[in-house]
mmCIF file of C-alpha atoms in Angstrom:
data_model
loop_
_atom_site.group_PDB
_atom_site.id
_atom_site.type_symbol
_atom_site.label_atom_id
_atom_site.label_comp_id
_atom_site.label_asym_id
_atom_site.label_seq_id
_atom_site.Cartn_x
_atom_site.Cartn_y
_atom_site.Cartn_z
ATOM 1 C CA UNK A 74 12.581 13.745 -1.604
ATOM 2 C CA UNK A 75 13.177 13.254 2.117
ATOM 3 C CA UNK A 76 14.636 10.248 3.925
ATOM 4 C CA UNK A 77 14.355 9.330 7.610
ATOM 5 C CA UNK A 78 17.140 8.597 10.067
ATOM 6 C CA UNK A 79 15.777 5.076 10.356
ATOM 7 C CA UNK A 80 16.180 4.518 6.599
ATOM 8 C CA UNK A 81 19.764 5.868 6.630
ATOM 9 C CA UNK A 82 20.634 3.743 9.663
ATOM 10 C CA UNK A 83 19.354 0.638 7.864
ATOM 11 C CA UNK A 84 21.522 1.510 4.850
ATOM 12 C CA UNK A 85 24.679 1.747 6.987
ATOM 13 C CA UNK A 86 23.670 -0.845 9.594
ATOM 14 C CA UNK A 87 24.199 1.914 12.160
ATOM 15 C CA UNK A 88 22.924 2.633 15.666
ATOM 16 C CA UNK A 89 20.507 5.546 16.165
ATOM 17 C CA UNK A 90 20.892 7.980 19.070
ATOM 18 C CA UNK A 91 17.958 10.381 19.010
ATOM 19 C CA UNK A 92 14.786 10.616 16.908
ATOM 20 C CA UNK A 93 14.573 7.889 14.227
ATOM 21 C CA UNK A 94 11.735 9.706 12.441
ATOM 22 C CA UNK A 95 13.635 12.931 11.685
ATOM 23 C CA UNK A 96 13.819 13.601 7.931
ATOM 24 C CA UNK A 97 16.549 15.143 5.772
ATOM 25 C CA UNK A 98 16.954 15.837 2.076
ATOM 26 C CA UNK A 99 20.469 17.208 1.551
ATOM 27 C CA UNK A 100 24.076 16.540 2.538
ATOM 28 C CA UNK A 101 26.041 19.399 4.120
ATOM 29 C CA UNK A 102 29.259 20.138 6.009
ATOM 30 C CA UNK A 103 29.018 19.624 9.769
ATOM 31 C CA UNK A 104 29.960 23.258 10.429
ATOM 32 C CA UNK A 105 27.048 24.595 8.371
ATOM 33 C CA UNK A 106 24.388 21.918 8.850
ATOM 34 C CA UNK A 107 20.698 22.845 8.946
ATOM 35 C CA UNK A 108 17.664 20.864 10.144
ATOM 36 C CA UNK A 109 17.041 19.347 6.674
ATOM 37 C CA UNK A 110 20.719 18.323 6.285
ATOM 38 C CA UNK A 111 22.610 15.128 7.004
ATOM 39 C CA UNK A 112 26.307 15.524 7.838
ATOM 40 C CA UNK A 113 29.237 13.168 8.310
ATOM 41 C CA UNK A 114 31.760 13.365 11.152
ATOM 42 C CA UNK A 115 34.874 11.213 10.961
ATOM 43 C CA UNK A 116 37.689 13.681 11.689
ATOM 44 C CA UNK A 117 38.686 14.718 15.217
ATOM 45 C CA UNK A 118 39.286 18.289 14.039
ATOM 46 C CA UNK A 119 35.580 18.795 13.361
ATOM 47 C CA UNK A 120 34.208 17.238 16.536
ATOM 48 C CA UNK A 121 33.779 20.677 18.109
ATOM 49 C CA UNK A 122 31.134 21.585 15.504
ATOM 50 C CA UNK A 123 28.885 18.710 16.573
ATOM 51 C CA UNK A 124 28.074 20.334 19.925
ATOM 52 C CA UNK A 125 26.482 23.391 18.282
ATOM 53 C CA UNK A 126 25.314 21.805 15.033
ATOM 54 C CA UNK A 127 21.738 22.381 13.856
ATOM 55 C CA UNK A 128 21.868 19.481 11.379
ATOM 56 C CA UNK A 129 19.004 17.029 11.404
ATOM 57 C CA UNK A 130 21.221 13.953 11.267
ATOM 58 C CA UNK A 131 24.944 13.346 11.742
ATOM 59 C CA UNK A 132 26.609 10.080 10.751
ATOM 60 C CA UNK A 133 29.438 9.775 13.269
ATOM 61 C CA UNK A 134 32.359 7.409 13.812
ATOM 62 C CA UNK A 135 31.967 5.493 17.078
ATOM 63 C CA UNK A 136 35.075 6.977 18.684
ATOM 64 C CA UNK A 137 33.717 10.512 18.183
ATOM 65 C CA UNK A 138 30.417 10.130 20.062
ATOM 66 C CA UNK A 139 30.143 13.178 22.385
ATOM 67 C CA UNK A 140 29.645 12.829 26.159
ATOM 68 C CA UNK A 141 26.888 15.453 26.164
ATOM 69 C CA UNK A 142 23.514 15.610 24.440
ATOM 70 C CA UNK A 143 23.421 17.258 21.015
ATOM 71 C CA UNK A 144 20.628 18.540 18.768
ATOM 72 C CA UNK A 145 21.161 16.239 15.759
ATOM 73 C CA UNK A 146 20.052 12.635 15.661
ATOM 74 C CA UNK A 147 23.226 10.565 15.534
ATOM 75 C CA UNK A 148 23.757 7.484 13.401
ATOM 76 C CA UNK A 149 26.769 5.685 14.850
ATOM 77 C CA UNK A 150 28.986 3.553 12.596
ATOM 78 C CA UNK A 151 32.456 2.132 13.125
ATOM 79 C CA UNK A 152 34.051 4.472 10.576
ATOM 80 C CA UNK A 153 32.106 7.310 8.942
ATOM 81 C CA UNK A 154 34.861 8.166 6.465
ATOM 82 C CA UNK A 155 33.793 5.775 3.687
ATOM 83 C CA UNK A 156 30.121 6.648 4.221
ATOM 84 C CA UNK A 157 30.118 9.834 2.135
ATOM 85 C CA UNK A 158 29.902 8.317 -1.344
ATOM 86 C CA UNK A 159 27.406 5.708 -0.199
ATOM 87 C CA UNK A 160 25.226 8.380 1.410
ATOM 88 C CA UNK A 161 25.151 10.469 -1.763
ATOM 89 C CA UNK A 162 24.247 7.367 -3.746
ATOM 90 C CA UNK A 163 21.392 6.579 -1.357
ATOM 91 C CA UNK A 164 19.941 10.108 -1.518
ATOM 92 C CA UNK A 165 20.350 10.240 -5.292
ATOM 93 C CA UNK A 166 18.531 6.931 -5.706
ATOM 94 C CA UNK A 167 15.642 8.098 -3.543
ATOM 95 C CA UNK A 168 15.480 11.518 -5.197
ATOM 96 C CA UNK A 169 15.561 10.259 -8.770
ATOM 97 C CA UNK A 170 12.669 7.864 -9.095
ATOM 98 C CA UNK A 171 12.926 6.106 -12.444
ATOM 99 C CA UNK A 172 10.515 7.220 -15.120
ATOM 100 C CA UNK A 173 8.429 4.921 -17.279
ATOM 101 C CA UNK A 174 6.503 5.165 -20.512
ATOM 102 C CA UNK A 175 7.044 6.754 -23.900
ATOM 103 C CA UNK A 176 6.190 10.294 -24.915
ATOM 104 C CA UNK A 177 3.679 10.524 -27.753
ATOM 105 C CA UNK A 178 6.054 13.011 -29.376
ATOM 106 C CA UNK A 179 8.924 10.515 -29.502
ATOM 107 C CA UNK A 180 9.548 8.094 -32.379
ATOM 108 C CA UNK A 181 10.453 4.418 -32.334
ATOM 109 C CA UNK A 182 10.750 2.236 -35.413
ATOM 110 C CA UNK A 183 8.296 -0.641 -35.601
ATOM 111 C CA UNK A 184 11.183 -3.132 -35.786
ATOM 112 C CA UNK A 185 12.840 -1.850 -32.605
ATOM 113 C CA UNK A 186 12.520 -3.736 -29.326
ATOM 114 C CA UNK A 187 11.844 -1.851 -26.106
ATOM 115 C CA UNK A 188 12.181 -3.625 -22.750
ATOM 116 C CA UNK A 189 9.934 -3.434 -19.721
ATOM 117 C CA UNK A 190 9.773 -0.169 -17.752
ATOM 118 C CA UNK A 191 11.801 1.800 -20.329
ATOM 119 C CA UNK A 192 11.312 5.561 -20.441
ATOM 120 C CA UNK A 193 11.605 7.433 -23.757
ATOM 121 C CA UNK A 194 11.297 11.202 -23.469
ATOM 122 C CA UNK A 195 9.808 13.772 -25.805
ATOM 123 C CA UNK A 196 11.408 14.205 -29.262
ATOM 124 C CA UNK A 197 13.681 11.181 -28.864
ATOM 125 C CA UNK A 198 14.244 8.825 -31.814
ATOM 126 C CA UNK A 199 14.842 5.061 -31.835
ATOM 127 C CA UNK A 200 15.891 3.602 -35.187
ATOM 128 C CA UNK A 201 15.096 0.313 -36.886
ATOM 129 C CA UNK A 202 16.127 -2.992 -35.276
ATOM 130 C CA UNK A 203 17.517 -1.233 -32.217
ATOM 131 C CA UNK A 204 17.103 -2.802 -28.774
ATOM 132 C CA UNK A 205 16.729 -1.015 -25.431
ATOM 133 C CA UNK A 206 16.961 -3.161 -22.283
ATOM 134 C CA UNK A 207 14.503 -3.054 -19.409
ATOM 135 C CA UNK A 208 14.553 -0.128 -17.027
ATOM 136 C CA UNK A 209 16.663 2.142 -19.233
ATOM 137 C CA UNK A 210 15.969 5.874 -19.287
ATOM 138 C CA UNK A 211 16.137 7.747 -22.596
ATOM 139 C CA UNK A 212 15.736 11.435 -21.851
ATOM 140 C CA UNK A 213 14.308 13.998 -24.320
ATOM 141 C CA UNK A 214 15.950 14.736 -27.662
ATOM 142 C CA UNK A 215 18.157 11.636 -27.750
ATOM 143 C CA UNK A 216 18.988 10.016 -31.089
ATOM 144 C CA UNK A 217 19.458 6.258 -31.233
ATOM 145 C CA UNK A 218 20.291 5.039 -34.723
ATOM 146 C CA UNK A 219 19.595 1.710 -36.392
ATOM 147 C CA UNK A 220 20.884 -1.634 -35.072
ATOM 148 C CA UNK A 221 21.910 -0.068 -31.766
ATOM 149 C CA UNK A 222 21.874 -2.163 -28.602
ATOM 150 C CA UNK A 223 21.440 -0.513 -25.196
ATOM 151 C CA UNK A 224 21.499 -2.729 -22.110
ATOM 152 C CA UNK A 225 19.432 -2.726 -18.961
ATOM 153 C CA UNK A 226 19.173 0.156 -16.471
ATOM 154 C CA UNK A 227 21.102 2.629 -18.600
ATOM 155 C CA UNK A 228 20.576 6.395 -18.509
ATOM 156 C CA UNK A 229 20.965 8.575 -21.614
ATOM 157 C CA UNK A 230 20.613 12.226 -20.643
ATOM 158 C CA UNK A 231 19.172 14.849 -23.040
ATOM 159 C CA UNK A 232 20.782 15.256 -26.431
ATOM 160 C CA UNK A 233 22.847 12.055 -26.498
ATOM 161 C CA UNK A 234 23.560 10.722 -30.011
ATOM 162 C CA UNK A 235 24.202 7.012 -30.574
ATOM 163 C CA UNK A 236 25.089 6.234 -34.203
ATOM 164 C CA UNK A 237 24.152 3.076 -36.116
ATOM 165 C CA UNK A 238 25.462 -0.279 -34.953
ATOM 166 C CA UNK A 239 26.901 0.773 -31.587
ATOM 167 C CA UNK A 240 26.499 -1.396 -28.494
ATOM 168 C CA UNK A 241 26.151 -0.234 -24.895
ATOM 169 C CA UNK A 242 26.161 -2.611 -21.926
ATOM 170 C CA UNK A 243 24.156 -2.628 -18.703
ATOM 171 C CA UNK A 244 24.106 0.095 -16.032
ATOM 172 C CA UNK A 245 25.804 2.710 -18.200
ATOM 173 C CA UNK A 246 25.320 6.467 -17.868
ATOM 174 C CA UNK A 247 25.838 8.814 -20.819
ATOM 175 C CA UNK A 248 25.589 12.522 -20.055
ATOM 176 C CA UNK A 249 24.102 15.290 -22.154
ATOM 177 C CA UNK A 250 25.269 15.835 -25.734
ATOM 178 C CA UNK A 251 27.784 13.004 -25.765
ATOM 179 C CA UNK A 252 28.255 11.414 -29.194
ATOM 180 C CA UNK A 253 28.990 7.711 -29.588
ATOM 181 C CA UNK A 254 29.869 6.283 -32.979
ATOM 182 C CA UNK A 255 30.682 9.369 -35.036
ATOM 183 C CA UNK A 256 33.157 8.775 -37.871
ATOM 184 C CA UNK A 257 36.794 8.425 -36.972
ATOM 185 C CA UNK A 258 39.142 11.071 -38.367
ATOM 186 C CA UNK A 259 40.256 9.072 -41.387
ATOM 187 C CA UNK A 260 41.476 10.823 -44.540
ATOM 188 C CA UNK A 261 44.139 10.024 -47.125
ATOM 189 C CA UNK A 262 45.681 12.489 -49.649
ATOM 190 C CA UNK A 263 45.549 11.643 -53.349
ATOM 191 C CA UNK A 264 48.223 12.496 -55.919
ATOM 192 C CA UNK A 265 47.008 16.097 -56.037
ATOM 193 C CA UNK A 266 47.163 16.447 -52.248
ATOM 194 C CA UNK A 267 43.388 16.429 -51.894
ATOM 195 C CA UNK A 268 42.184 14.531 -48.845
ATOM 196 C CA UNK A 269 39.733 11.714 -49.525
ATOM 197 C CA UNK A 270 37.564 10.315 -46.765
ATOM 198 C CA UNK A 271 38.280 6.763 -45.620
ATOM 199 C CA UNK A 272 34.961 5.054 -44.840
ATOM 200 C CA UNK A 273 34.610 4.217 -41.157
ATOM 201 C CA UNK A 274 32.881 0.835 -41.230
ATOM 202 C CA UNK A 275 33.240 -0.322 -37.609
ATOM 203 C CA UNK A 276 31.326 0.553 -34.446
ATOM 204 C CA UNK A 277 31.737 1.389 -30.764
ATOM 205 C CA UNK A 278 31.315 -1.201 -28.013
ATOM 206 C CA UNK A 279 30.812 0.049 -24.460
ATOM 207 C CA UNK A 280 30.780 -2.608 -21.749
ATOM 208 C CA UNK A 281 28.858 -2.610 -18.436
ATOM 209 C CA UNK A 282 29.046 0.048 -15.700
ATOM 210 C CA UNK A 283 30.644 2.757 -17.846
ATOM 211 C CA UNK A 284 29.961 6.477 -17.309
ATOM 212 C CA UNK A 285 30.572 9.001 -20.083
ATOM 213 C CA UNK A 286 30.619 12.741 -19.429
ATOM 214 C CA UNK A 287 28.822 15.545 -21.227
ATOM 215 C CA UNK A 288 30.086 16.507 -24.689
ATOM 216 C CA UNK A 289 32.471 13.558 -24.826
ATOM 217 C CA UNK A 290 32.923 11.941 -28.253
ATOM 218 C CA UNK A 291 33.836 8.323 -28.966
ATOM 219 C CA UNK A 292 34.524 7.627 -32.649
ATOM 220 C CA UNK A 293 33.577 4.442 -34.425
ATOM 221 C CA UNK A 294 36.367 2.231 -35.706
ATOM 222 C CA UNK A 295 37.538 2.258 -39.307
ATOM 223 C CA UNK A 296 37.260 -1.542 -39.079
ATOM 224 C CA UNK A 297 36.058 -3.718 -36.190
ATOM 225 C CA UNK A 298 35.397 -1.782 -32.943
ATOM 226 C CA UNK A 299 36.410 1.056 -30.669
ATOM 227 C CA UNK A 300 36.088 -0.553 -27.219
ATOM 228 C CA UNK A 301 35.443 0.956 -23.792
ATOM 229 C CA UNK A 302 35.823 -1.819 -21.231
ATOM 230 C CA UNK A 303 33.801 -2.450 -18.085
ATOM 231 C CA UNK A 304 33.859 0.170 -15.332
ATOM 232 C CA UNK A 305 35.577 2.961 -17.306
ATOM 233 C CA UNK A 306 34.726 6.515 -16.209
ATOM 234 C CA UNK A 307 35.202 9.344 -18.724
ATOM 235 C CA UNK A 308 34.777 12.980 -17.712
ATOM 236 C CA UNK A 309 33.324 15.773 -19.861
ATOM 237 C CA UNK A 310 34.860 16.967 -23.150
ATOM 238 C CA UNK A 311 36.981 13.899 -23.871
ATOM 239 C CA UNK A 312 37.893 12.692 -27.370
ATOM 240 C CA UNK A 313 38.391 8.965 -27.974
ATOM 241 C CA UNK A 314 39.476 8.282 -31.562
ATOM 242 C CA UNK A 315 38.792 5.316 -33.832
ATOM 243 C CA UNK A 316 39.972 1.817 -32.928
ATOM 244 C CA UNK A 317 41.059 2.871 -29.428
ATOM 245 C CA UNK A 318 40.656 0.376 -26.601
ATOM 246 C CA UNK A 319 40.398 1.551 -22.996
ATOM 247 C CA UNK A 320 40.884 -1.087 -20.298
ATOM 248 C CA UNK A 321 38.665 -1.892 -17.335
ATOM 249 C CA UNK A 322 38.222 0.652 -14.535
ATOM 250 C CA UNK A 323 40.367 3.317 -16.162
ATOM 251 C CA UNK A 324 39.401 6.922 -15.348
ATOM 252 C CA UNK A 325 40.083 10.076 -17.368
ATOM 253 C CA UNK A 326 39.505 13.680 -16.318
ATOM 254 C CA UNK A 327 38.159 16.394 -18.602
ATOM 255 C CA UNK A 328 39.693 17.268 -21.971
ATOM 256 C CA UNK A 329 41.818 14.161 -22.359
ATOM 257 C CA UNK A 330 42.393 12.990 -25.921
ATOM 258 C CA UNK A 331 43.393 9.557 -27.179
ATOM 259 C CA UNK A 332 44.505 9.254 -30.811
ATOM 260 C CA UNK A 333 43.591 6.395 -33.114
ATOM 261 C CA UNK A 334 44.454 2.733 -32.509
ATOM 262 C CA UNK A 335 46.059 3.271 -29.100
ATOM 263 C CA UNK A 336 45.474 0.755 -26.335
ATOM 264 C CA UNK A 337 45.058 2.016 -22.770
ATOM 265 C CA UNK A 338 45.420 -0.571 -20.000
ATOM 266 C CA UNK A 339 43.110 -1.254 -17.085
ATOM 267 C CA UNK A 340 43.073 0.719 -13.811
ATOM 268 C CA UNK A 341 44.840 3.725 -15.355
ATOM 269 C CA UNK A 342 44.290 7.270 -14.044
ATOM 270 C CA UNK A 343 44.684 10.293 -16.329
ATOM 271 C CA UNK A 344 44.470 13.885 -15.130
ATOM 272 C CA UNK A 345 42.895 16.664 -17.173
ATOM 273 C CA UNK A 346 44.127 17.409 -20.710
ATOM 274 C CA UNK A 347 46.367 14.371 -21.011
ATOM 275 C CA UNK A 348 47.119 13.654 -24.665
ATOM 276 C CA UNK A 349 47.917 10.177 -25.974
ATOM 277 C CA UNK A 350 49.524 9.694 -29.397
ATOM 278 C CA UNK A 351 48.218 7.145 -31.873
ATOM 279 C CA UNK A 352 49.228 3.481 -32.259
ATOM 280 C CA UNK A 353 50.849 3.152 -28.838
ATOM 281 C CA UNK A 354 50.218 0.978 -25.765
ATOM 282 C CA UNK A 355 49.865 2.253 -22.208
ATOM 283 C CA UNK A 356 50.384 -0.373 -19.488
ATOM 284 C CA UNK A 357 47.896 -1.322 -16.794
ATOM 285 C CA UNK A 358 47.914 0.910 -13.730
ATOM 286 C CA UNK A 359 49.579 3.892 -15.397
ATOM 287 C CA UNK A 360 49.013 7.212 -13.624
ATOM 288 C CA UNK A 361 49.457 10.458 -15.518
ATOM 289 C CA UNK A 362 49.351 14.012 -14.216
ATOM 290 C CA UNK A 363 47.405 16.767 -15.949
ATOM 291 C CA UNK A 364 48.532 17.979 -19.387
ATOM 292 C CA UNK A 365 51.049 15.182 -19.881
ATOM 293 C CA UNK A 366 51.822 14.317 -23.493
ATOM 294 C CA UNK A 367 52.248 10.558 -23.907
ATOM 295 C CA UNK A 368 54.061 10.162 -27.208
ATOM 296 C CA UNK A 369 55.331 6.592 -26.950
ATOM 297 C CA UNK A 370 54.330 3.288 -25.412
ATOM 298 C CA UNK A 371 54.465 3.136 -21.610
ATOM 299 C CA UNK A 372 55.798 0.075 -19.796
ATOM 300 C CA UNK A 373 54.321 -1.185 -16.526
ATOM 301 C CA UNK A 374 57.459 -0.078 -14.643
ATOM 302 C CA UNK A 375 57.311 3.464 -15.991
ATOM 303 C CA UNK A 376 53.544 3.731 -15.670
ATOM 304 C CA UNK A 377 53.671 2.795 -11.980
ATOM 305 C CA UNK A 378 56.055 5.707 -11.299
ATOM 306 C CA UNK A 379 53.580 8.217 -12.708
ATOM 307 C CA UNK A 380 53.978 10.553 -15.680
ATOM 308 C CA UNK A 381 54.339 14.312 -16.077
ATOM 309 C CA UNK A 382 55.341 16.709 -18.824
ATOM 310 C CA UNK A 383 55.487 16.695 -22.623
ATOM 311 C CA UNK A 384 56.938 14.412 -23.799
ATOM 312 C CA UNK A 385 55.845 12.550 -20.671
ATOM 313 C CA UNK A 386 58.587 11.297 -18.340
ATOM 314 C CA UNK A 387 58.413 9.735 -14.884
ATOM 315 C CA UNK A 388 57.443 12.040 -12.032
ATOM 316 C CA UNK A 389 60.775 11.775 -10.190
ATOM 317 C CA UNK A 390 62.831 12.750 -13.236
ATOM 318 C CA UNK A 391 60.399 15.544 -14.090
ATOM 319 C CA UNK A 392 60.588 17.091 -10.609
ATOM 320 C CA UNK A 393 64.393 16.978 -10.546
ATOM 321 C CA UNK A 394 64.484 18.619 -13.973
ATOM 322 C CA UNK A 395 61.914 21.196 -12.899
ATOM 323 C CA UNK A 396 64.207 22.474 -10.153
ATOM 324 C CA UNK A 397 66.626 23.499 -12.900
ATOM 325 C CA UNK A 398 64.500 24.506 -15.859
ATOM 326 C CA UNK A 399 62.265 26.868 -13.852
ATOM 327 C CA UNK A 400 65.372 29.084 -13.366
ATOM 328 C CA UNK A 401 66.566 29.058 -16.985
ATOM 329 C CA UNK A 402 65.284 32.594 -17.568
ATOM 330 C CA UNK A 403 66.980 33.981 -14.449
ATOM 331 C CA UNK A 404 70.029 36.295 -14.714
ATOM 332 C CA UNK A 405 73.352 34.436 -15.053
ATOM 333 C CA UNK A 406 74.290 35.013 -11.409
ATOM 334 C CA UNK A 407 71.119 33.319 -10.266
ATOM 335 C CA UNK A 408 71.668 30.438 -12.682
ATOM 336 C CA UNK A 409 75.215 29.902 -11.384
ATOM 337 C CA UNK A 410 74.015 29.936 -7.789
ATOM 338 C CA UNK A 411 71.282 27.436 -8.635
ATOM 339 C CA UNK A 412 73.850 25.176 -10.257
ATOM 340 C CA UNK A 413 76.037 25.329 -7.134
ATOM 341 C CA UNK A 414 73.049 24.595 -4.897
ATOM 342 C CA UNK A 415 72.228 21.472 -6.875
ATOM 343 C CA UNK A 416 75.789 20.093 -6.660
#
């Protein structure tokens, strides 16, 4: 799907220099732009590429407008730096027109309620008494169990599984093969040491504007609910255990794992492969580097410093310790010299 310079200029409230009818379909770097590309120029270091650029459109910061004529149509804004994400969103919205209708090879229970302009793809299943809000997109081979609620304008990509009783808010995106509402890992040994399953009777509640990556799993609670608050963004291959609560606008990179009954605050940022132990509390605004192992509750003061290592400690302490422990395997002479250097 193509978009004109005039349409992009309207989106950014920008000024057009050149042909307003030129069309583009892809975003590219300014140094490699082609006629069907739109580029962004906000850094002085890349201004030289604008003179020879073959891009169709360049969104440029006002202070970087060249004195000479260039091939691309320019869309002038005060600051092009924040335009990148908004531009991608615009092109993605235009490219992905929302689908409507239900495939004849899908199944929906008679007691389910389907909103206006909902799309249900081939081989998808909607269970009894489930509700899907208007404008939501259910791609092929999705499973939606009984008594599930899905809000408005959600997208469930192929292969998503939503177990019975789970609730998803508005404007949520769930990527392929994610599982929401599978049983929590609850087992108890009997007198003979044989593990007996503890029934998981709760559900999962996902609030508005949440995005969940491919192959991520969110377990239902043993009792009450596992809760993912508004605005949370979870990457691919993440495990959220039963009765966990994740606060608003927290983001987690791939392969993070949160053990049962832990509470993660709002506006936290976790790098890849961070592990969180069970039954602990992590304060609002905590930032954790990749592969950190959070084994105890984190206060607001400690969380603001940032975490690294296993067990996780504050970044400053970790880096000072790293200077020493990276030389522990060195010959004694080197260790002694390192000790002297640190004094």
